[in-house]
mmCIF file of C-alpha atoms and ligand atoms in Angstrom:
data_model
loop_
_atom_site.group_PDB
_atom_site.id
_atom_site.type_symbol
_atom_site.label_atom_id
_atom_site.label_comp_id
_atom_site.label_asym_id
_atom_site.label_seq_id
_atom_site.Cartn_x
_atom_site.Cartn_y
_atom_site.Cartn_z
ATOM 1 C CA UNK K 212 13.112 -6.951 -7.846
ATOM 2 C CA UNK K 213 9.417 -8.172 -7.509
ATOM 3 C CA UNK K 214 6.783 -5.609 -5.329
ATOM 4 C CA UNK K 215 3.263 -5.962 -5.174
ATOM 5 C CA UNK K 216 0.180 -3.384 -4.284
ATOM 6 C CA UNK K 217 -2.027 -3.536 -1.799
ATOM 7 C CA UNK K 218 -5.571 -1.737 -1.786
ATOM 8 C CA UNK K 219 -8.179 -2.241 1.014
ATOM 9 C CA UNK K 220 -11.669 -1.598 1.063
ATOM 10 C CA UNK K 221 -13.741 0.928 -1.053
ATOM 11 C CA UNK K 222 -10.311 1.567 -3.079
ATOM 12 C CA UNK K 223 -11.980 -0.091 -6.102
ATOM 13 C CA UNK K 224 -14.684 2.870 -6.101
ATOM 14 C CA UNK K 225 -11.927 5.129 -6.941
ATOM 15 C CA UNK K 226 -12.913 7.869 -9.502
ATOM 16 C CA UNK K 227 -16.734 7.816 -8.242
ATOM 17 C CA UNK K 228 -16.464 7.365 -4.481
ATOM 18 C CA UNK K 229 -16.079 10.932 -3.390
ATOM 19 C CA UNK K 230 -14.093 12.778 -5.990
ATOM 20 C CA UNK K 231 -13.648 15.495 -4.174
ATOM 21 C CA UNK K 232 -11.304 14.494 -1.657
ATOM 22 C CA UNK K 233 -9.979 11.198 -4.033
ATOM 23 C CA UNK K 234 -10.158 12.379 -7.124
ATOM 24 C CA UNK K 235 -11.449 11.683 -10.597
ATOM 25 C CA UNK K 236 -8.834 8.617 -11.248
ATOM 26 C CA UNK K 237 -9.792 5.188 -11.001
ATOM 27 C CA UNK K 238 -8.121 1.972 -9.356
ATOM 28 C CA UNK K 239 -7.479 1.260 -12.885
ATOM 29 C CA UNK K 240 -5.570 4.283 -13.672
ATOM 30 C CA UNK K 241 -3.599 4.210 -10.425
ATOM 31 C CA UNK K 242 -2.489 0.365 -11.212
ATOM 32 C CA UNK K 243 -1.722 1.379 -14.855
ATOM 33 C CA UNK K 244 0.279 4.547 -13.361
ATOM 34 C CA UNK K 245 2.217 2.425 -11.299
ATOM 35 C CA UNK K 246 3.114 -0.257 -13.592
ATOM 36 C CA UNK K 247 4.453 2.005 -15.828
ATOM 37 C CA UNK K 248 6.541 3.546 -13.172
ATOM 38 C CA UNK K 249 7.971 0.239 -12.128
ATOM 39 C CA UNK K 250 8.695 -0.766 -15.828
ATOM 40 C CA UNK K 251 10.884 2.653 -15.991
ATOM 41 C CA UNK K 252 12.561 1.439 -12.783
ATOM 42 C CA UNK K 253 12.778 -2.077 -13.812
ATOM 43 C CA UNK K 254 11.168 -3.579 -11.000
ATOM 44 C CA UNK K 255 8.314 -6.209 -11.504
ATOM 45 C CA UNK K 256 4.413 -5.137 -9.966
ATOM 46 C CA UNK K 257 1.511 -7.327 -9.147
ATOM 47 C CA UNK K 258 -1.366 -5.275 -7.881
ATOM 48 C CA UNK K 259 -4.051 -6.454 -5.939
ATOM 49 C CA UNK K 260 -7.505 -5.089 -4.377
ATOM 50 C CA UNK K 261 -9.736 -6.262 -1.664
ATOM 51 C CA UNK K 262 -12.768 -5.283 0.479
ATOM 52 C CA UNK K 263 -11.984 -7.931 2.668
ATOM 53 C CA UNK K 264 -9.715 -8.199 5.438
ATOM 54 C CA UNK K 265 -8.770 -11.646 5.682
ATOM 55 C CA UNK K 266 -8.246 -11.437 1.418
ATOM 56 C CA UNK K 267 -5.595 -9.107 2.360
ATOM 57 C CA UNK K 268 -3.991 -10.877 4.933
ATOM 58 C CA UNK K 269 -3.702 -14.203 2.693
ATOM 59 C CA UNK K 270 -2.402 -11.858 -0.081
ATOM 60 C CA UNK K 271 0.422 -10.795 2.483
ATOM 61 C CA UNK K 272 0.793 -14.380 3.731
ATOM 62 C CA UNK K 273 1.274 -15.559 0.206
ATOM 63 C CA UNK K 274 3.643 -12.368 -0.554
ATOM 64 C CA UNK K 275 6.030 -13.260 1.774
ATOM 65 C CA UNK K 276 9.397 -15.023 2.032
ATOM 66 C CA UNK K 277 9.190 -15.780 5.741
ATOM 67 C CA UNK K 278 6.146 -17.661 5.101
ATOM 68 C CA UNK K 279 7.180 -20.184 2.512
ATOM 69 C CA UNK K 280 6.193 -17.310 -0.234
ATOM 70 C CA UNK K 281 8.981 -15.105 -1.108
ATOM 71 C CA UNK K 282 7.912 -13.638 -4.439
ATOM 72 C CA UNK K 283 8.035 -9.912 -3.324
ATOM 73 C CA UNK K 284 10.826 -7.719 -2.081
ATOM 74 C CA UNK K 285 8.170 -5.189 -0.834
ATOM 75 C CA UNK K 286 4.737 -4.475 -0.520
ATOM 76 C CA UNK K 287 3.042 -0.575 -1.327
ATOM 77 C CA UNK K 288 -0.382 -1.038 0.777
ATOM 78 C CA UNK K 289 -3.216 1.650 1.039
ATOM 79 C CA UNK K 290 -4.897 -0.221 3.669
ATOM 80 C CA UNK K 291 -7.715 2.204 3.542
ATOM 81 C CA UNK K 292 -9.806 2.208 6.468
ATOM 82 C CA UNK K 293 -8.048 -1.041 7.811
ATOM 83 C CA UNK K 294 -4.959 1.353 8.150
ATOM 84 C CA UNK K 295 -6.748 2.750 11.470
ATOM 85 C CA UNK K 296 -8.167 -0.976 12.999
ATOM 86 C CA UNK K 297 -6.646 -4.075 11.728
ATOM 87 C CA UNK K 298 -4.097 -5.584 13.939
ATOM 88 C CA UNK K 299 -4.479 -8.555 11.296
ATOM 89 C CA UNK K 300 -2.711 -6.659 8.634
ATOM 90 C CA UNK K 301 -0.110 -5.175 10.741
ATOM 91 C CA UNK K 302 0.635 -8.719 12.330
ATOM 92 C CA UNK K 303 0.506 -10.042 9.002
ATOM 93 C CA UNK K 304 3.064 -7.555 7.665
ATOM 94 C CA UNK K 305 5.820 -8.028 10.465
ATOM 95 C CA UNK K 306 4.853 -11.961 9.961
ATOM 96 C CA UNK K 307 6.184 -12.139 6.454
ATOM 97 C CA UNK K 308 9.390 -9.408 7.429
ATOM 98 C CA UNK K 309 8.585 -7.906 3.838
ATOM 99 C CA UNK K 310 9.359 -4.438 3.622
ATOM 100 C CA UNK K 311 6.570 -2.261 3.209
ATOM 101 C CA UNK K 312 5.743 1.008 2.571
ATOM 102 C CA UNK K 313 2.124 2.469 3.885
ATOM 103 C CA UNK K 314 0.105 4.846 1.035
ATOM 104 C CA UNK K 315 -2.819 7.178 1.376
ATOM 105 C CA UNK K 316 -4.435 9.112 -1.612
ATOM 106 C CA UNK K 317 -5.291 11.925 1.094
ATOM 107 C CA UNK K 318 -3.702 13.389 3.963
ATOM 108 C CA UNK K 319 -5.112 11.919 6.738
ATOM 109 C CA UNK K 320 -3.843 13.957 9.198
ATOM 110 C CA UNK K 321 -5.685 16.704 7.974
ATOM 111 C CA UNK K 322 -9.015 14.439 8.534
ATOM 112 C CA UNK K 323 -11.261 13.128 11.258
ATOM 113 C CA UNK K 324 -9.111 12.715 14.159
ATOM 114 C CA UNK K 325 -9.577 8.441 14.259
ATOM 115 C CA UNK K 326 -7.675 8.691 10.628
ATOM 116 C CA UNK K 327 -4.829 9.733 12.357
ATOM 117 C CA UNK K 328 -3.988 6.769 14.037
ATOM 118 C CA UNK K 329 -2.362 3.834 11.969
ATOM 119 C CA UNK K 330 -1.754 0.334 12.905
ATOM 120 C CA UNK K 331 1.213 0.167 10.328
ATOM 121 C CA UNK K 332 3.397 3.016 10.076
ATOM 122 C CA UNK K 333 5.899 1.984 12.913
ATOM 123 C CA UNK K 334 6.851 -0.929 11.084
ATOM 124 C CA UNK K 335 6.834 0.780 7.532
ATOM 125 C CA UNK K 336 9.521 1.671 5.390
ATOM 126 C CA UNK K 337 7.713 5.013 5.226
ATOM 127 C CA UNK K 338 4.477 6.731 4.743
ATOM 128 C CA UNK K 339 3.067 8.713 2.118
ATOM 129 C CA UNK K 340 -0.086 10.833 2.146
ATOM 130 C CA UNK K 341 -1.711 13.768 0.777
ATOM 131 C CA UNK K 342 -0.614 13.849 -2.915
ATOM 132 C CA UNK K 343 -4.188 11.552 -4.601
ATOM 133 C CA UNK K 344 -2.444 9.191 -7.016
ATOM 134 C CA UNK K 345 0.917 10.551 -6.678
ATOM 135 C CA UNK K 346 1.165 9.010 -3.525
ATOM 136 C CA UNK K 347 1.301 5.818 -5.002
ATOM 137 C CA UNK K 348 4.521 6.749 -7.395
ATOM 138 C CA UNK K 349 6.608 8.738 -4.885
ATOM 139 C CA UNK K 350 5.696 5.449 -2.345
ATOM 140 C CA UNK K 351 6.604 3.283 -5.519
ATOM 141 C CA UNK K 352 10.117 5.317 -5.829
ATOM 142 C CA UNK K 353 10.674 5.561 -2.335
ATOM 143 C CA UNK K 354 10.635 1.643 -1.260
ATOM 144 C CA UNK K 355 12.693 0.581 -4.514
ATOM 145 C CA UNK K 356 15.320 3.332 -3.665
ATOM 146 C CA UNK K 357 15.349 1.847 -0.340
ATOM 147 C CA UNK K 358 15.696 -1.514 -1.129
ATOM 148 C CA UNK K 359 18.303 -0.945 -3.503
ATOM 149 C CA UNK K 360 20.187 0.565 -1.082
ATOM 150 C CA UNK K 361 19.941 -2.179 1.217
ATOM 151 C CA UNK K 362 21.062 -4.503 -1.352
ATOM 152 C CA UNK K 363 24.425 -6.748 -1.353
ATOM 153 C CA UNK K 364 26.940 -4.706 -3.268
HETATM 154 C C1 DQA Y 602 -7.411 6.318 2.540
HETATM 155 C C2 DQA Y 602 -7.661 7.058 3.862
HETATM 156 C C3 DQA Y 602 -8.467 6.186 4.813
HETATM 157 O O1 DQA Y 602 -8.701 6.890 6.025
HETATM 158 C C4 DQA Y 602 -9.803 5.830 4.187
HETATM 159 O O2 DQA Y 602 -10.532 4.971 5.048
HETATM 160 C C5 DQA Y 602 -9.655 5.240 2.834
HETATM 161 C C6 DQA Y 602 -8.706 5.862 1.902
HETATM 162 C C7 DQA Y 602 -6.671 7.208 1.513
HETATM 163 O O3 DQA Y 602 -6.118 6.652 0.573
HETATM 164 O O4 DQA Y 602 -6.690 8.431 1.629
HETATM 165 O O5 DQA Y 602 -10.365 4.313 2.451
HETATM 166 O O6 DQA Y 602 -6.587 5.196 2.809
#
């Protein structure tokens, strides 16, 4: 089982871009959590980070097996502000029929009202917010849980 990471924009200013609501860890830290987590699952990672939104929709494009790609059985994606205003990365994401599960270092329910909106979570797997870099883990355990149990027996 191959997944890969998706960060949007400002995620690679993690650790000094407001700590107080993100936290002192960096995008480094997160990735280096996560890898290890998917090692003790045994379940390949590729992480990737982008300010841009088109980057991230070629990232998906290339990511996915309905789209000539197929080297990832599902995608983690912080989409950061993009969450709340990219139809491009939603699209994208139903294009490619990956599985995908939508991650947010804070809750954003408890925020500005226009973070409460997200362009992806009807199509994800699930959604996990609130818990800083934890997020990423319990979103990590959650999707390959999921897709093992969605797998041939
Ligand atoms: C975020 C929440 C978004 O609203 C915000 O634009 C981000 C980070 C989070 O991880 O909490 O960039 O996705």
């Amino acid at each position: 089982m191959h997944l890969l990471a998706l960060h949007g924009p400002n995620l690679n200013l993690l650790g000094s871009r407001e700590p107080a609501l993100y936290g002192p860890a960096t995008l480094v830290d997160i990735d280096a959590t996560l890898a290890e987590r998917a090692q003790a699952l045994g379940v390949g990672l590729d992480c990737f980070q982008s300010n841009h939104e088109g980057a991230l929709v070629d990232r998906i494009q290339q990511a996915g097996a309905a789209t000539g790609g197929g080297w990832y059985d599902g995608i983690l994606i912080n989409a950061g502000a993009y969450t709340h205003t990219s139809i491009a990365i939603r699209d994208a994401l139903l294009a490619v029929r990956t599985p995908f599960v939508e991650v947010h270092l804070s809750n954003v329910h408890a925020r500005e009202p226009f973070r409460h909106h997200s362009t992806l979570a009807d199509k994800a797997v699930g959604v996990i917010c609130g818990f800083g870099p934890m997020s990423y883990t319990l979103a990590l355990d959650g999707l390959v849980a999921h897709l093992r149990s969605q797998a041939p027996r």
